[in-house]
PDB file of C-alpha atoms in Angstrom:
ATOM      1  CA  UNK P  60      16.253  56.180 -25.235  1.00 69.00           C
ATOM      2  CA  UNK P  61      18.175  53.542 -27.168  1.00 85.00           C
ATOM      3  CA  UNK P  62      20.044  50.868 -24.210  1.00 84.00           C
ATOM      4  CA  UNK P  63      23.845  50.495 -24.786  1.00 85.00           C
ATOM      5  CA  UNK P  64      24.994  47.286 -26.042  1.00 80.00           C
ATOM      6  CA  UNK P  65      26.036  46.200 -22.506  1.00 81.00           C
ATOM      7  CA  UNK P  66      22.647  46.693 -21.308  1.00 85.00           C
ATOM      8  CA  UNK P  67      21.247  44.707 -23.832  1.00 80.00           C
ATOM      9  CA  UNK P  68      23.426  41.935 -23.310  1.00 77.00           C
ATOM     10  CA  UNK P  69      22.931  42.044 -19.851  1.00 82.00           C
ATOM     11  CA  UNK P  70      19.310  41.834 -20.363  1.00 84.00           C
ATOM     12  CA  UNK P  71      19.437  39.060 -22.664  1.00 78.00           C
ATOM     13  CA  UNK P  72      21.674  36.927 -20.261  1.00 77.00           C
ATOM     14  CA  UNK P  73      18.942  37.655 -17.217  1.00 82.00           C
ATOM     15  CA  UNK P  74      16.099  36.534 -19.474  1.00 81.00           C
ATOM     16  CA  UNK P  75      18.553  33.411 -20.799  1.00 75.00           C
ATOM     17  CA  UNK P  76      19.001  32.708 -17.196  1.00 76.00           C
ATOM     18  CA  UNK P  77      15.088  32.589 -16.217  1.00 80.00           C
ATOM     19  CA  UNK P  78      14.025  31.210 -18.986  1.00 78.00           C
ATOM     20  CA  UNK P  79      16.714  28.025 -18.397  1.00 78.00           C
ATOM     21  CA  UNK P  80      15.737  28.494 -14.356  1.00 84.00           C
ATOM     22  CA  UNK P  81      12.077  27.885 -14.231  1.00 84.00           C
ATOM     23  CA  UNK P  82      11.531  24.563 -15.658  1.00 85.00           C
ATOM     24  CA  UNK P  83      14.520  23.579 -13.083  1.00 87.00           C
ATOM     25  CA  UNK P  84      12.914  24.417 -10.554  1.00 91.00           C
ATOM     26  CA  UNK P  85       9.923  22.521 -11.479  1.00 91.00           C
ATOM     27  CA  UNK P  86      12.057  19.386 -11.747  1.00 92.00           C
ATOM     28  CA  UNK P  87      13.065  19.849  -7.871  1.00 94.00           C
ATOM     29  CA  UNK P  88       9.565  20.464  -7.237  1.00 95.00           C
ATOM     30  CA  UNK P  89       8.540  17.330  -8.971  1.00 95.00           C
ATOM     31  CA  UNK P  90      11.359  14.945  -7.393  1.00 95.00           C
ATOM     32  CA  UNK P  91      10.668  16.646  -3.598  1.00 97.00           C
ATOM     33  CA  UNK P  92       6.953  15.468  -4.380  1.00 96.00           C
ATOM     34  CA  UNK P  93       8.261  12.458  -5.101  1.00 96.00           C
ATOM     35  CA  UNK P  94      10.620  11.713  -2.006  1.00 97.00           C
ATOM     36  CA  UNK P  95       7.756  12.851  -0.020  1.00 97.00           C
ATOM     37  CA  UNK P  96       5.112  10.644  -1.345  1.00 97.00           C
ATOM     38  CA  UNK P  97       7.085   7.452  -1.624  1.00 96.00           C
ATOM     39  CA  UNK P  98       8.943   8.324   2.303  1.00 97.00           C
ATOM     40  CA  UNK P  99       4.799   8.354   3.086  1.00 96.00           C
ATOM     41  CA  UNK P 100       3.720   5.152   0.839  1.00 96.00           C
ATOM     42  CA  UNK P 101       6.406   2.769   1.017  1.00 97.00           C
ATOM     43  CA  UNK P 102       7.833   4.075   4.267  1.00 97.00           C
ATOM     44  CA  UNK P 103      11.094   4.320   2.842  1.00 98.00           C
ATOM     45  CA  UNK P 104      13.810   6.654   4.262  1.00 98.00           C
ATOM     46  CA  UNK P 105      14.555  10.318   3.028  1.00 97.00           C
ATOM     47  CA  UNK P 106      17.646   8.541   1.457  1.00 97.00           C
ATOM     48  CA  UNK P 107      16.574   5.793   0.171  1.00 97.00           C
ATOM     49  CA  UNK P 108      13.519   8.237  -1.399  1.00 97.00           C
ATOM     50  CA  UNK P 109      15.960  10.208  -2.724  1.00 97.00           C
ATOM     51  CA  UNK P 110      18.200   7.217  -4.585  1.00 97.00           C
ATOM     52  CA  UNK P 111      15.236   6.013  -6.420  1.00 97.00           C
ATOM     53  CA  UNK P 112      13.695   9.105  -7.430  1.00 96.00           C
ATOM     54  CA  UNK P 113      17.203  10.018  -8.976  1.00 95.00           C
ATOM     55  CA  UNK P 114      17.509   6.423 -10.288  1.00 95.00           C
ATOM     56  CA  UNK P 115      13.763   6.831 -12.011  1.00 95.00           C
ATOM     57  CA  UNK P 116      14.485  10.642 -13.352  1.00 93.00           C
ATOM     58  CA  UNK P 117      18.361   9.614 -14.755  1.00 92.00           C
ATOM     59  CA  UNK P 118      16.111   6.641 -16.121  1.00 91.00           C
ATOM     60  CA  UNK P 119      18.995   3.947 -14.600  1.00 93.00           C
ATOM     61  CA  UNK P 120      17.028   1.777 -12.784  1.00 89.00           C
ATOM     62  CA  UNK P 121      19.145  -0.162 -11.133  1.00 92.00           C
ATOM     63  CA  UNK P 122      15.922  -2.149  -9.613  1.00 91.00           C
ATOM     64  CA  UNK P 123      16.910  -2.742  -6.093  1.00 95.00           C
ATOM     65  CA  UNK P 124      14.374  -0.462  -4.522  1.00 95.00           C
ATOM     66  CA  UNK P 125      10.819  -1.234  -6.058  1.00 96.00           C
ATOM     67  CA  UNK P 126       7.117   0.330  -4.792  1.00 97.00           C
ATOM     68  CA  UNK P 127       4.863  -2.309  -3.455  1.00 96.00           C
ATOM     69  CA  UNK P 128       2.090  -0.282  -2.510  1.00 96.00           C
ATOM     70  CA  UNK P 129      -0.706   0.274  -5.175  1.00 96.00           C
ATOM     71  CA  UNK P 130       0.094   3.867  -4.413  1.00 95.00           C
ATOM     72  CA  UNK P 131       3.389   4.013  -5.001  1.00 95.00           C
ATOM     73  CA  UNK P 132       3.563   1.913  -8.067  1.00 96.00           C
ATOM     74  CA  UNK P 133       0.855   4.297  -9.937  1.00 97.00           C
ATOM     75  CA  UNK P 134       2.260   7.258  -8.521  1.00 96.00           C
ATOM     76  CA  UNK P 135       5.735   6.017  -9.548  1.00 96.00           C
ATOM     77  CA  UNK P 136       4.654   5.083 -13.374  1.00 96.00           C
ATOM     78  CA  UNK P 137       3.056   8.636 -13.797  1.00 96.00           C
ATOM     79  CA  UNK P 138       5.909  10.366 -11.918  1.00 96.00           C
ATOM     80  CA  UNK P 139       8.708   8.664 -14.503  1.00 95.00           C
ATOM     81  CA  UNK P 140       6.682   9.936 -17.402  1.00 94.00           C
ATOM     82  CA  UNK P 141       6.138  13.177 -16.041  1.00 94.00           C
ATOM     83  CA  UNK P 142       9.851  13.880 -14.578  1.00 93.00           C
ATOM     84  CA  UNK P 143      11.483  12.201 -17.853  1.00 92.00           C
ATOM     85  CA  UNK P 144       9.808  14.665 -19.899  1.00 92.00           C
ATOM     86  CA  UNK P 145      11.042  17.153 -17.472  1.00 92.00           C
ATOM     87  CA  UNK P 146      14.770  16.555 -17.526  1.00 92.00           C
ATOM     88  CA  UNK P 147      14.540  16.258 -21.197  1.00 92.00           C
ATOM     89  CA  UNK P 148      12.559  20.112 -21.359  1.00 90.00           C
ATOM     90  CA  UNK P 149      15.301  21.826 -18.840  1.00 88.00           C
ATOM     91  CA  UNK P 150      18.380  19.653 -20.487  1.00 90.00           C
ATOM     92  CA  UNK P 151      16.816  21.395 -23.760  1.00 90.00           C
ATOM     93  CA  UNK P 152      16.412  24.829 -22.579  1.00 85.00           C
ATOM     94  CA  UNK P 153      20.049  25.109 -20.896  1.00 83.00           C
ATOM     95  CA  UNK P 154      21.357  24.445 -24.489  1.00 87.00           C
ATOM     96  CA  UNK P 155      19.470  26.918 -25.704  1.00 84.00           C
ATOM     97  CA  UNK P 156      20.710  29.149 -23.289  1.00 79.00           C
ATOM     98  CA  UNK P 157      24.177  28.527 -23.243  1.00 80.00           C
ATOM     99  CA  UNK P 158      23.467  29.161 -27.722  1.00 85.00           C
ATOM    100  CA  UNK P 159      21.735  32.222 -26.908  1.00 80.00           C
ATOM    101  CA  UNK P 160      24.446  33.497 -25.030  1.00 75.00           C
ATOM    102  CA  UNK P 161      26.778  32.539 -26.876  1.00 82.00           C
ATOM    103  CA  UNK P 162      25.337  34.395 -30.234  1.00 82.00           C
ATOM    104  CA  UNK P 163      24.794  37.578 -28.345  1.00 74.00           C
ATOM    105  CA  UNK P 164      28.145  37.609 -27.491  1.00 75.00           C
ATOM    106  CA  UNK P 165      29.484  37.060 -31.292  1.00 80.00           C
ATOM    107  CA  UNK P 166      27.000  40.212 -32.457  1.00 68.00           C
TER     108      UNK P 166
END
């Protein structure tokens, strides 16, 4: 049976949404890693974890928080690699979901 246009565009806007969803989520994953291990290594707070993961992954760097442990400063140059390349991938994929929807609405 053929799905009404509704349906379809209700379909494509739930698969839109995932598709922008996932690697979002995988960005939270990576920064809660990343509060944990430096809260751990460099016996930070939970707020001042949080400032300079958001500081790395925003790529700001304002400098006044910096790892001293051998730890932390390896864990922190493969974590701003890794979470860069992250926020640039879900940036990227809301674009092309906000597009996508935006096209299925026009047809």
């Amino acid at each position: 049976a053929e799905l009404s246009p509704a349906v379809r565009t209700r379909l494509r806007l739930r698969a839109l949404v995932l598709r922008a969803v996932w690697p979002t989520v995988l960005l939270a994953a990576t920064g809660l890693s990343s509060i944990s291990i430096l809260s751990h290594h460099e016996h930070w707070t939970f707020l001042e974890s949080l400032y300079f993961t958001v500081c790395t992954v925003t790529t700001v760097g304002y400098g006044d928080l910096v790892p001293m442990s051998t730890v932390g400063r390896i864990f922190t140059c493969l974590f701003a690699l890794v979470a860069v390349g992250l926020l640039g991938f879900v940036l990227v994929c809301v674009v092309n979901a906000v597009l996508d929807a935006q096209a299925a609405a026009e047809a």
